[in-house]
Short mmCIF file of C-alpha atoms and ligand atoms in Angstrom, two decimals:
data_model
loop_
_atom_site.label_atom_id
_atom_site.label_comp_id
_atom_site.label_asym_id
_atom_site.label_seq_id
_atom_site.Cartn_x
_atom_site.Cartn_y
_atom_site.Cartn_z
CA MET A 1 162.46 13.03 135.27
CA THR A 2 159.98 10.27 134.50
CA PRO A 3 161.01 7.25 136.52
CA ALA A 4 161.94 3.81 134.59
CA PHE A 5 159.14 2.20 136.53
CA ASP A 6 156.95 3.51 139.46
CA VAL A 7 155.06 0.84 141.37
CA SER A 8 152.57 2.15 144.13
CA ASP A 9 150.73 0.20 146.75
CA LEU A 10 150.71 -2.78 144.51
CA VAL A 11 148.57 -5.75 145.77
CA VAL A 12 148.40 -9.06 143.74
CA THR A 13 146.49 -12.18 145.02
CA TYR A 14 146.06 -15.66 143.67
CA GLY A 15 142.57 -17.05 144.50
CA GLY A 16 142.37 -14.88 147.88
CA ARG A 17 145.91 -15.55 148.62
CA THR A 18 148.14 -12.40 148.78
CA ALA A 19 151.31 -12.71 146.99
CA VAL A 20 152.29 -8.95 146.84
CA ASP A 21 150.81 -7.00 149.78
CA GLY A 22 151.08 -3.24 149.20
CA VAL A 23 154.55 -2.57 147.57
CA SER A 24 155.79 0.50 146.45
CA LEU A 25 158.90 0.89 144.55
CA ALA A 26 160.45 3.07 141.82
CA ALA A 27 163.81 3.47 139.88
CA ARG A 28 165.41 6.09 137.76
CA PRO A 29 166.43 5.42 134.26
CA GLY A 30 169.97 3.62 134.33
CA GLU A 31 169.72 2.09 137.80
CA ILE A 32 170.31 -1.45 138.70
CA VAL A 33 167.56 -2.76 141.15
CA ALA A 34 167.62 -5.99 142.85
CA LEU A 35 164.58 -7.66 144.50
CA LEU A 36 166.02 -9.77 147.15
CA GLY A 37 164.05 -12.48 149.17
CA PRO A 38 163.51 -16.14 149.59
CA ASN A 39 161.51 -18.39 147.60
CA GLY A 40 157.75 -17.43 147.64
CA ALA A 41 158.28 -13.94 148.93
CA GLY A 42 156.30 -12.63 145.82
CA LYS A 43 159.35 -11.47 143.61
CA SER A 44 158.06 -13.11 140.47
CA THR A 45 154.62 -11.98 141.01
CA LEU A 46 155.91 -8.30 141.38
CA LEU A 47 157.97 -8.61 138.13
CA LYS A 48 155.04 -10.30 136.31
CA ALA A 49 152.74 -7.53 137.35
CA LEU A 50 155.19 -4.95 136.09
CA SER A 51 155.63 -6.75 132.75
CA THR A 52 151.62 -6.94 132.64
CA ALA A 53 151.59 -10.82 132.78
CA VAL A 54 149.48 -10.76 135.99
CA PRO A 55 146.66 -8.27 136.68
CA PRO A 56 147.07 -6.18 139.90
CA ASP A 57 144.18 -6.43 142.46
CA SER A 58 144.90 -2.87 143.47
CA GLY A 59 147.45 -0.20 143.19
CA ARG A 60 149.25 1.43 140.26
CA ILE A 61 152.12 0.64 137.81
CA GLU A 62 153.83 3.01 135.61
CA VAL A 63 156.61 2.18 132.94
CA PHE A 64 158.30 5.18 131.61
CA GLY A 65 155.00 7.08 132.58
CA HIS A 66 152.71 4.48 130.95
CA ASP A 67 150.16 3.25 133.29
CA THR A 68 150.01 -0.59 132.58
CA ALA A 69 146.13 -0.62 133.30
CA VAL A 70 145.57 2.29 130.92
CA ASP A 71 148.12 1.39 128.00
CA PRO A 72 149.66 -1.93 128.59
CA VAL A 73 150.88 -2.33 124.97
CA ALA A 74 152.98 1.11 125.47
CA ALA A 75 154.38 -0.14 128.79
CA ARG A 76 155.13 -3.63 127.31
CA ARG A 77 157.25 -1.88 124.50
CA ARG A 78 159.56 -0.47 127.02
CA ILE A 79 160.21 -3.64 128.81
CA GLY A 80 162.50 -6.42 127.83
CA MET A 81 161.67 -9.55 129.67
CA VAL A 82 164.00 -12.57 130.64
CA PHE A 83 161.98 -15.15 132.21
CA GLN A 84 163.06 -17.59 135.02
CA GLU A 85 162.58 -20.77 132.62
CA GLN A 86 164.11 -20.60 129.26
CA THR A 87 161.63 -19.65 126.48
CA LEU A 88 163.88 -19.90 123.48
CA ASP A 89 162.95 -22.55 120.74
CA PRO A 90 165.62 -25.14 121.21
CA ASP A 91 165.10 -26.38 117.56
CA LEU A 92 165.51 -23.13 115.83
CA PRO A 93 168.87 -21.40 114.82
CA VAL A 94 169.97 -18.38 117.24
CA GLU A 95 168.97 -15.77 114.45
CA ARG A 96 165.64 -17.40 113.80
CA ASN A 97 164.68 -17.02 117.47
CA LEU A 98 165.61 -13.46 117.37
CA TRP A 99 163.51 -12.92 113.92
CA PHE A 100 160.66 -14.49 115.80
CA HIS A 101 160.88 -11.98 118.58
CA ALA A 102 161.36 -9.12 116.17
CA ARG A 103 158.17 -9.90 114.34
CA LEU A 104 156.35 -10.33 117.71
CA PHE A 105 157.22 -6.63 118.51
CA GLY A 106 156.44 -5.60 114.77
CA LEU A 107 159.81 -4.36 113.84
CA PRO A 108 160.09 -3.30 110.15
CA ARG A 109 162.36 -6.01 108.34
CA ALA A 110 165.22 -3.76 107.73
CA GLN A 111 165.36 -2.42 111.26
CA ALA A 112 164.94 -5.91 112.71
CA ARG A 113 167.83 -7.00 110.45
CA ALA A 114 170.06 -4.27 111.97
CA ARG A 115 169.08 -4.90 115.30
CA ILE A 116 169.69 -8.47 115.18
CA ASP A 117 172.93 -7.93 113.89
CA ASP A 118 173.77 -5.42 116.74
CA VAL A 119 172.77 -7.58 119.57
CA LEU A 120 174.48 -10.61 117.89
CA HIS A 121 177.66 -8.70 117.88
CA GLN A 122 177.00 -7.11 121.21
CA PHE A 123 176.80 -10.46 122.92
CA ASP A 124 179.42 -12.25 121.01
CA LEU A 125 176.91 -14.50 119.50
CA ALA A 126 177.49 -13.55 115.79
CA ASP A 127 179.75 -16.66 114.76
CA ARG A 128 176.78 -18.77 116.36
CA ARG A 129 173.90 -17.22 114.57
CA ALA A 130 173.17 -20.34 112.52
CA ASP A 131 173.44 -22.90 115.33
CA PRO A 132 170.43 -24.40 116.79
CA VAL A 133 169.87 -22.98 120.37
CA GLU A 134 170.15 -26.60 121.83
CA GLN A 135 173.83 -26.50 121.01
CA LEU A 136 174.38 -23.47 122.95
CA SER A 137 175.79 -23.76 126.53
CA GLY A 138 173.44 -22.72 129.29
CA GLY A 139 175.41 -19.39 129.80
CA LEU A 140 175.12 -18.56 126.01
CA ALA A 141 171.43 -19.43 125.99
CA ARG A 142 171.08 -16.90 128.67
CA ARG A 143 173.18 -14.36 126.83
CA LEU A 144 170.77 -14.93 123.85
CA GLU A 145 167.83 -14.36 126.10
CA ILE A 146 169.15 -11.10 127.13
CA ALA A 147 170.03 -10.11 123.71
CA ARG A 148 166.65 -11.12 122.55
CA ALA A 149 164.96 -8.99 125.32
CA LEU A 150 166.78 -5.97 123.94
CA LEU A 151 165.87 -6.38 120.17
CA HIS A 152 163.26 -3.64 120.37
CA ARG A 153 165.45 -1.15 122.47
CA PRO A 154 163.44 -1.25 125.83
CA GLY A 155 164.45 1.07 128.47
CA LEU A 156 163.67 -1.40 131.17
CA VAL A 157 164.95 -5.00 131.35
CA ILE A 158 163.47 -7.23 133.78
CA LEU A 159 165.20 -10.64 134.77
CA ASP A 160 163.65 -13.24 137.14
CA GLU A 161 166.77 -14.95 138.68
CA PRO A 162 168.81 -14.62 135.68
CA THR A 163 171.88 -16.68 136.92
CA THR A 164 170.18 -19.62 138.32
CA GLY A 165 171.80 -22.95 137.24
CA LEU A 166 174.89 -21.01 135.77
CA ASP A 167 178.53 -21.60 136.83
CA PRO A 168 180.35 -18.61 138.64
CA ASP A 169 182.43 -17.44 135.68
CA VAL A 170 179.25 -17.39 133.50
CA ARG A 171 177.52 -15.39 136.21
CA ARG A 172 180.33 -12.77 136.35
CA ALA A 173 180.11 -12.39 132.59
CA LEU A 174 176.43 -11.87 132.73
CA TRP A 175 176.79 -9.27 135.30
CA ALA A 176 179.26 -7.49 133.30
CA ASP A 177 176.95 -7.57 130.38
CA LEU A 178 174.16 -5.95 132.70
CA ARG A 179 176.59 -3.21 133.88
CA ARG A 180 177.60 -2.41 130.48
CA LEU A 181 173.99 -1.95 129.37
CA ARG A 182 173.38 0.56 132.24
CA ASP A 183 176.56 2.42 131.76
CA GLU A 184 176.59 2.65 127.86
CA GLU A 185 172.87 2.60 127.11
CA ARG A 186 171.41 3.71 130.39
CA VAL A 187 169.08 0.67 130.49
CA THR A 188 167.33 0.15 133.75
CA VAL A 189 167.86 -3.28 135.05
CA LEU A 190 165.27 -5.02 137.58
CA TYR A 191 166.05 -8.44 138.54
CA ALA A 192 164.93 -10.88 141.28
CA THR A 193 167.45 -13.02 143.18
CA HIS A 194 167.76 -14.89 146.26
CA TYR A 195 171.66 -14.61 146.24
CA LEU A 196 172.94 -11.84 148.68
CA ALA A 197 176.06 -11.60 146.56
CA GLU A 198 174.18 -10.63 143.67
CA ALA A 199 171.97 -8.03 145.37
CA GLU A 200 175.21 -6.45 146.45
CA LEU A 201 175.82 -5.61 142.63
CA ALA A 202 172.59 -3.35 142.50
CA ASP A 203 172.43 0.37 143.01
CA GLN A 204 169.01 -0.27 144.84
CA VAL A 205 168.02 -3.31 146.76
CA ALA A 206 164.52 -4.03 147.81
CA ILE A 207 164.13 -6.79 150.46
CA ILE A 208 160.72 -8.84 149.79
CA HIS A 209 159.37 -10.98 152.43
CA ASN A 210 155.94 -12.43 152.53
CA GLY A 211 154.98 -9.97 149.80
CA LEU A 212 155.92 -7.08 151.68
CA LEU A 213 158.85 -4.69 150.74
CA VAL A 214 160.31 -4.79 154.39
CA ARG A 215 163.52 -2.61 153.62
CA GLY A 216 165.09 -0.97 150.78
CA GLY A 217 168.11 1.25 149.64
CA SER A 218 171.45 1.15 148.40
CA PRO A 219 173.59 -1.68 149.68
CA ALA A 220 175.62 0.84 151.47
CA VAL A 221 172.67 2.59 153.12
CA LEU A 222 171.20 -0.58 154.18
CA LYS A 223 174.19 -1.72 155.86
CA ALA A 224 174.86 1.61 157.56
CA GLU A 225 171.17 1.32 159.05
CA LEU A 226 172.50 -1.49 161.00
CA ALA A 227 174.76 -0.67 163.86
CA ALA A 228 177.80 -2.76 164.41
CA THR A 229 176.58 -5.67 166.26
CA ALA A 230 179.74 -7.62 167.15
CA LEU A 231 183.46 -7.40 168.00
CA ARG A 232 185.83 -9.50 166.18
CA LEU A 233 188.76 -10.80 167.97
CA SER A 234 192.24 -12.21 167.08
CA THR A 235 193.98 -14.15 169.81
CA ALA A 236 196.96 -16.42 170.51
CA ASP A 237 194.26 -19.29 170.87
CA ASP A 238 190.70 -18.70 169.78
CA VAL A 239 189.47 -21.83 171.08
CA VAL A 240 190.70 -21.03 174.63
CA ALA A 241 189.23 -17.47 174.25
CA GLU A 242 185.90 -18.56 173.04
CA GLY A 243 185.56 -20.88 176.19
CA GLU A 244 186.53 -18.19 178.62
CA LEU A 245 184.25 -15.57 176.96
CA ILE A 246 181.19 -18.01 177.09
CA ARG A 247 181.97 -18.68 180.69
CA ALA A 248 182.11 -15.11 181.42
CA GLY A 249 178.58 -14.80 179.93
CA PHE A 250 179.32 -13.42 176.35
CA ASP A 251 177.70 -14.59 173.18
CA ALA A 252 181.10 -15.80 171.58
CA SER A 253 181.58 -18.02 168.78
CA SER A 254 184.22 -18.99 166.24
CA THR A 255 183.01 -18.33 162.64
CA THR A 256 184.71 -18.21 159.39
CA ASP A 257 184.79 -14.33 159.87
CA GLY A 258 187.06 -14.95 163.00
CA LEU A 259 186.08 -15.14 166.88
CA LEU A 260 183.00 -12.92 167.24
CA VAL A 261 181.44 -11.63 170.29
CA ARG A 262 177.83 -10.31 169.55
CA CYS A 263 176.39 -7.71 171.55
CA ALA A 264 174.50 -4.32 171.63
CA GLN A 265 176.97 -1.38 171.47
CA PRO A 266 180.03 -3.50 171.13
CA GLU A 267 182.21 -0.35 171.01
CA ARG A 268 181.52 -0.04 174.73
CA ARG A 269 182.45 -3.56 175.66
CA ILE A 270 185.86 -3.88 174.25
CA ALA A 271 187.64 -3.49 177.59
CA GLU A 272 185.47 -5.91 179.32
CA VAL A 273 185.90 -8.47 176.57
CA VAL A 274 189.55 -8.21 176.55
CA ARG A 275 189.60 -8.67 180.32
CA ALA A 276 187.69 -11.93 180.15
CA VAL A 277 190.36 -13.40 178.16
CA THR A 278 193.66 -14.69 179.53
CA VAL A 279 195.36 -15.52 176.31
CA PRO A 280 197.09 -12.63 174.51
CA VAL A 281 194.67 -10.74 172.33
CA THR A 282 196.37 -9.49 169.16
CA GLU A 283 193.37 -7.53 167.72
CA VAL A 284 190.07 -6.22 168.45
CA ALA A 285 187.68 -4.95 165.78
CA LEU A 286 184.06 -3.72 165.34
CA ARG A 287 182.57 -5.99 162.84
CA GLU A 288 180.74 -3.95 160.38
CA PRO A 289 177.50 -5.35 159.24
CA SER A 290 177.29 -7.23 155.93
CA LEU A 291 174.28 -7.40 153.44
CA ASP A 292 173.75 -10.87 154.85
CA ASP A 293 173.37 -9.24 158.38
CA VAL A 294 170.74 -6.85 157.05
CA TYR A 295 168.95 -9.48 155.13
CA PHE A 296 168.85 -11.77 158.18
CA ALA A 297 167.85 -8.91 160.52
CA THR A 298 164.90 -8.27 158.14
CA THR A 299 163.67 -11.60 157.33
CA GLU A 300 164.15 -13.64 160.46
CA SER A 301 161.18 -12.36 162.46
P1 ADP B 401 159.25 -15.65 144.58
O1 ADP B 401 159.46 -15.15 143.12
O2 ADP B 401 159.74 -14.56 145.55
O3 ADP B 401 159.80 -17.02 144.72
P2 ADP B 401 156.32 -15.72 143.88
O4 ADP B 401 156.02 -14.52 143.40
O5 ADP B 401 156.54 -16.98 142.88
O6 ADP B 401 157.59 -15.72 144.82
O7 ADP B 401 155.29 -16.46 144.81
C1 ADP B 401 154.63 -15.57 146.01
C2 ADP B 401 153.32 -16.51 146.41
O8 ADP B 401 152.47 -16.52 145.42
C3 ADP B 401 153.83 -17.74 146.89
O9 ADP B 401 153.23 -18.12 147.98
C4 ADP B 401 153.46 -18.79 145.68
O10 ADP B 401 153.08 -19.97 146.12
C5 ADP B 401 152.04 -17.98 145.18
N1 ADP B 401 151.98 -18.06 143.78
C6 ADP B 401 152.89 -17.81 142.76
N2 ADP B 401 152.23 -18.06 141.49
C7 ADP B 401 151.08 -18.56 141.77
C8 ADP B 401 149.89 -18.96 140.92
N3 ADP B 401 150.20 -18.94 139.52
N4 ADP B 401 149.00 -19.37 141.50
C9 ADP B 401 148.68 -19.36 142.78
N5 ADP B 401 149.74 -19.11 143.63
C10 ADP B 401 150.95 -18.50 143.18
#
């Protein structure tokens, strides 16, 4: 099966400074892929190279089998792009913004009209079609940008930090939209985020740091790669227990996750930990790693 995108050994530099440093990453049609990493990691640059906005120094990018260096036009036709900054014309009505994009992609008039109607209904924007974009809320404007990106029926939608500045309800609605696209239309969704919670929603996560892909896989596989690194205790008095554990030489701390004792192979230390505490211990559990643990274990080095 032809991958939706296939990036191999991609290097992108800006004036001698390396922003993407030999990244390889591919996705099957219908996958949701998150690029997760701190600001400056190289996520935007990778997305821009994929969408042919920035030329690679070396490496290869294919979009549905089209090499972006050989046939950038064919590659671009398969991509719908939602940029980090808003790129709608605020003075123009919703529908005119869509017409403008349809023309850009050379859609014949009748086809453009039908697609504009489709996406307006699909994204619940039909009753706002005559309103200037500046009258839309931030959330609706984002929906319109996604709707616009889909006009030419791309198989791959690329979104750079799509939920920045949106409130939690609007974010949830946007994620529901993206999952619907994957489930109903088998659109591949690639997005950059620095929110761990948003990476959790992806089928595949690529953790990017200093231009390198430092770890990749499904959220479940990434978590499974990290062995449990802590015990979580419930006691009759966590404050007393924490003091006792610290005095006994354990790395104990009260967290929002409970009283944690961090150590290697925590399953072997249970008896020892319980013995160090004089207050009644009501529960001891291995704390399974979260995506946060994976992320921090990967990027804090
Ligand atoms: P991210 O999207 O993860 O925040 P970027 O891809 O924007 O990361 O940036 C990666 C690196 O490239 C950073 O060091 C950034 O300063 C640099 N960079 C990004 N865009 C440009 C540019 N147009 N010119 C020069 N340097 C850039």
